[in-house]
Amino acid sequence: MLRNPIHKRMEKLGSWQHYTFMACLCERMYPNYQAFCHQTGFGEAAVYRRILDLVWETLVIKGAKINFDSQLEKLEDAIPDADAFEVYGVHPAIDACVALSELIHAHLSGETLEHAIEVSELSIRTVAMLEMSQADKEMTDDELKALPLIENELDVQWEIFRLLVECEERDIELIKGLRSDLKEAATSNIGINLA
């Protein structure tokens, strides 16, 4: 599956940058989960939203105490079962949950680099799987890279990375700005728009 060239550069980032990067990608995947919940009546999108908001809180409020074990349990209950739904949207919804789970596991373990790369790969894979599903065929990495939705995903990840790598230390205003921009855009990595 497609690899993003920034993965090799992720080592340059500190843990707060990895967390912010993951939170940004989860923010972009949230509309996939919300749209699935709305379409099927499954669960509550608000559970995902609350957990992600708590993650953002830890990034901007020094010393914010969050029980991530408890949040992980809530998230696990909110993950749909792929076999229980015939709509395609279950797969991007599951991917969104897995990405948020990776972010929580990073908080619990303190290991951020591998989780950040995993969330990046997962977000790209969500887009690639949609494209292959719509084309009804497997595609090579080169074929996938030529697709506008994949190009956009790689560009967005690069832009987030570029903004973060320029920071010497935690930049609360940058974190708030990224969150605000992504929430306002309300467009997911596969083009689902909540606006």
CSV table of C-alpha atoms in Angstrom, one decimal:
chain,number,residue,atom,x,y,z
A,1,MET,CA,0.0,0.0,0.0
A,2,LEU,CA,1.1,3.6,-0.6
A,3,ARG,CA,3.7,5.1,1.6
A,4,ASN,CA,3.9,8.7,2.3
A,5,PRO,CA,7.4,10.2,1.9
A,6,ILE,CA,6.9,12.2,5.2
A,7,HIS,CA,7.1,8.9,7.2
A,8,LYS,CA,10.9,9.0,7.1
A,9,ARG,CA,10.8,12.6,8.2
A,10,MET,CA,8.4,12.0,11.1
A,11,GLU,CA,11.4,11.2,13.3
A,12,LYS,CA,12.3,14.9,13.3
A,13,LEU,CA,9.1,15.7,15.2
A,14,GLY,CA,8.6,15.7,19.0
A,15,SER,CA,5.8,13.8,20.7
A,16,TRP,CA,3.5,16.9,20.9
A,17,GLN,CA,3.9,17.3,17.1
A,18,HIS,CA,3.1,13.6,16.6
A,19,TYR,CA,-0.1,13.9,18.7
A,20,THR,CA,-1.1,17.0,16.8
A,21,PHE,CA,-0.5,15.4,13.5
A,22,MET,CA,-2.7,12.4,14.5
A,23,ALA,CA,-5.4,14.6,15.9
A,24,CYS,CA,-5.5,16.5,12.6
A,25,LEU,CA,-5.9,13.3,10.6
A,26,CYS,CA,-8.6,12.0,13.1
A,27,GLU,CA,-10.4,15.3,12.7
A,28,ARG,CA,-10.4,14.8,8.9
A,29,MET,CA,-11.7,11.2,9.3
A,30,TYR,CA,-14.5,12.2,11.8
A,31,PRO,CA,-17.0,13.1,9.0
A,32,ASN,CA,-16.7,9.5,7.7
A,33,TYR,CA,-17.8,8.2,11.1
A,34,GLN,CA,-20.5,10.8,11.6
A,35,ALA,CA,-22.0,10.2,8.1
A,36,PHE,CA,-22.0,6.5,8.8
A,37,CYS,CA,-23.8,6.9,12.1
A,38,HIS,CA,-26.3,9.3,10.5
A,39,GLN,CA,-26.9,7.0,7.5
A,40,THR,CA,-27.4,3.8,9.5
A,41,GLY,CA,-28.6,4.9,12.9
A,42,PHE,CA,-25.6,3.1,14.5
A,43,GLY,CA,-24.2,4.4,17.8
A,44,GLU,CA,-23.6,8.0,18.5
A,45,ALA,CA,-21.1,10.1,16.6
A,46,ALA,CA,-21.0,12.4,19.7
A,47,VAL,CA,-18.9,9.7,21.5
A,48,TYR,CA,-16.1,10.0,18.8
A,49,ARG,CA,-16.4,13.8,18.9
A,50,ARG,CA,-16.1,14.0,22.7
A,51,ILE,CA,-13.0,11.7,22.8
A,52,LEU,CA,-11.3,13.7,20.0
A,53,ASP,CA,-12.2,17.0,21.7
A,54,LEU,CA,-10.5,15.6,24.9
A,55,VAL,CA,-7.4,14.8,22.8
A,56,TRP,CA,-7.3,18.4,21.5
A,57,GLU,CA,-7.7,19.6,25.1
A,58,THR,CA,-4.6,17.8,26.2
A,59,LEU,CA,-2.7,19.5,23.4
A,60,VAL,CA,-3.7,23.1,24.3
A,61,ILE,CA,-4.2,22.9,28.1
A,62,LYS,CA,-1.0,22.2,30.0
A,63,GLY,CA,-1.5,19.5,32.6
A,64,ALA,CA,-5.0,18.4,31.4
A,65,LYS,CA,-5.7,15.1,33.0
A,66,ILE,CA,-7.7,12.6,30.8
A,67,ASN,CA,-8.4,9.0,31.7
A,68,PHE,CA,-7.4,7.5,28.3
A,69,ASP,CA,-8.1,4.0,29.5
A,70,SER,CA,-11.7,5.0,30.0
A,71,GLN,CA,-11.9,6.8,26.7
A,72,LEU,CA,-10.5,3.7,24.9
A,73,GLU,CA,-13.3,1.6,26.4
A,74,LYS,CA,-15.9,4.1,25.2
A,75,LEU,CA,-14.4,4.1,21.7
A,76,GLU,CA,-14.2,0.3,21.5
A,77,ASP,CA,-18.0,0.2,22.2
A,78,ALA,CA,-18.5,2.8,19.4
A,79,ILE,CA,-16.7,0.8,16.6
A,80,PRO,CA,-19.2,-0.8,14.1
A,81,ASP,CA,-18.9,-4.4,13.1
A,82,ALA,CA,-18.2,-4.6,9.3
A,83,ASP,CA,-20.2,-7.8,9.0
A,84,ALA,CA,-23.3,-6.2,10.4
A,85,PHE,CA,-23.6,-3.6,7.7
A,86,GLU,CA,-23.9,-3.8,3.9
A,87,VAL,CA,-23.1,-0.1,3.2
A,88,TYR,CA,-19.6,0.8,2.1
A,89,GLY,CA,-19.5,3.6,4.7
A,90,VAL,CA,-18.8,1.1,7.5
A,91,HIS,CA,-15.2,0.7,6.3
A,92,PRO,CA,-14.2,4.4,6.5
A,93,ALA,CA,-16.1,4.6,9.8
A,94,ILE,CA,-14.1,1.7,11.2
A,95,ASP,CA,-10.9,3.3,9.9
A,96,ALA,CA,-11.7,6.6,11.7
A,97,CYS,CA,-12.2,4.6,15.0
A,98,VAL,CA,-8.9,2.7,14.5
A,99,ALA,CA,-7.1,6.0,13.9
A,100,LEU,CA,-8.5,7.5,17.1
A,101,SER,CA,-7.6,4.3,18.9
A,102,GLU,CA,-4.0,4.6,17.7
A,103,LEU,CA,-3.9,8.1,19.0
A,104,ILE,CA,-5.2,7.0,22.4
A,105,HIS,CA,-2.7,4.1,22.5
A,106,ALA,CA,0.1,6.6,21.8
A,107,HIS,CA,-1.1,8.6,24.9
A,108,LEU,CA,-1.1,5.4,27.0
A,109,SER,CA,2.2,4.1,25.8
A,110,GLY,CA,4.1,7.3,25.2
A,111,GLU,CA,5.3,5.8,21.9
A,112,THR,CA,4.2,8.4,19.4
A,113,LEU,CA,6.3,7.9,16.2
A,114,GLU,CA,5.0,4.5,15.2
A,115,HIS,CA,1.4,5.5,16.0
A,116,ALA,CA,1.7,8.7,14.0
A,117,ILE,CA,2.9,6.7,11.0
A,118,GLU,CA,0.1,4.2,11.4
A,119,VAL,CA,-2.5,6.9,11.5
A,120,SER,CA,-1.0,8.5,8.4
A,121,GLU,CA,-1.0,5.1,6.5
A,122,LEU,CA,-4.5,4.4,7.7
A,123,SER,CA,-5.9,7.7,6.4
A,124,ILE,CA,-4.2,7.1,3.0
A,125,ARG,CA,-5.5,3.5,2.9
A,126,THR,CA,-9.1,4.7,3.5
A,127,VAL,CA,-8.8,6.9,0.4
A,128,ALA,CA,-7.1,4.1,-1.6
A,129,MET,CA,-9.7,1.5,-0.7
A,130,LEU,CA,-12.6,3.9,-1.7
A,131,GLU,CA,-10.9,4.5,-5.1
A,132,MET,CA,-10.3,0.8,-5.7
A,133,SER,CA,-13.9,0.0,-4.6
A,134,GLN,CA,-15.3,2.6,-7.0
A,135,ALA,CA,-13.1,1.4,-9.8
A,136,ASP,CA,-13.9,-2.2,-8.9
A,137,LYS,CA,-10.3,-3.2,-9.3
A,138,GLU,CA,-6.9,-3.4,-7.5
A,139,MET,CA,-4.6,-0.6,-8.4
A,140,THR,CA,-0.8,-0.2,-8.3
A,141,ASP,CA,0.8,2.6,-6.1
A,142,ASP,CA,1.5,4.5,-9.3
A,143,GLU,CA,-2.1,4.3,-10.4
A,144,LEU,CA,-3.3,5.4,-7.0
A,145,LYS,CA,-0.8,8.3,-6.8
A,146,ALA,CA,-2.3,9.8,-10.0
A,147,LEU,CA,-5.8,10.1,-8.5
A,148,PRO,CA,-6.9,13.5,-7.3
A,149,LEU,CA,-8.3,12.3,-3.9
A,150,ILE,CA,-5.0,10.5,-3.1
A,151,GLU,CA,-3.0,13.5,-4.2
A,152,ASN,CA,-5.1,15.7,-2.0
A,153,GLU,CA,-4.6,13.4,1.0
A,154,LEU,CA,-0.8,13.4,0.6
A,155,ASP,CA,-0.8,17.1,0.1
A,156,VAL,CA,-2.9,17.7,3.3
A,157,GLN,CA,-0.6,15.4,5.3
A,158,TRP,CA,2.5,17.2,3.9
A,159,GLU,CA,1.0,20.6,4.8
A,160,ILE,CA,0.2,19.6,8.4
A,161,PHE,CA,3.7,18.1,8.7
A,162,ARG,CA,5.4,21.2,7.2
A,163,LEU,CA,3.6,23.5,9.7
A,164,LEU,CA,4.5,21.3,12.6
A,165,VAL,CA,8.2,20.8,11.7
A,166,GLU,CA,8.7,24.5,11.6
A,167,CYS,CA,7.9,24.8,15.3
A,168,GLU,CA,10.8,24.7,17.8
A,169,GLU,CA,8.4,24.2,20.7
A,170,ARG,CA,4.8,23.5,21.3
A,171,ASP,CA,2.8,26.3,19.6
A,172,ILE,CA,-0.7,26.5,21.1
A,173,GLU,CA,-1.9,29.0,18.5
A,174,LEU,CA,-0.8,26.7,15.7
A,175,ILE,CA,-2.6,23.7,17.3
A,176,LYS,CA,-5.8,25.8,17.8
A,177,GLY,CA,-5.6,27.1,14.2
A,178,LEU,CA,-5.2,23.6,12.7
A,179,ARG,CA,-8.1,22.3,14.7
A,180,SER,CA,-10.3,25.3,13.8
A,181,ASP,CA,-9.4,25.1,10.1
A,182,LEU,CA,-10.1,21.3,9.9
A,183,LYS,CA,-13.4,21.6,11.9
A,184,GLU,CA,-14.6,24.5,9.7
A,185,ALA,CA,-13.7,22.7,6.5
A,186,ALA,CA,-15.7,19.7,7.8
A,187,THR,CA,-14.5,17.7,4.8
A,188,SER,CA,-13.1,14.2,5.3
A,189,ASN,CA,-10.2,12.5,3.6
A,190,ILE,CA,-12.7,10.8,1.2
A,191,GLY,CA,-14.6,14.0,0.4
A,192,ILE,CA,-17.5,13.6,2.8
A,193,ASN,CA,-18.7,17.1,3.8
A,194,LEU,CA,-20.6,17.8,7.0
A,195,ALA,CA,-21.3,21.5,6.1
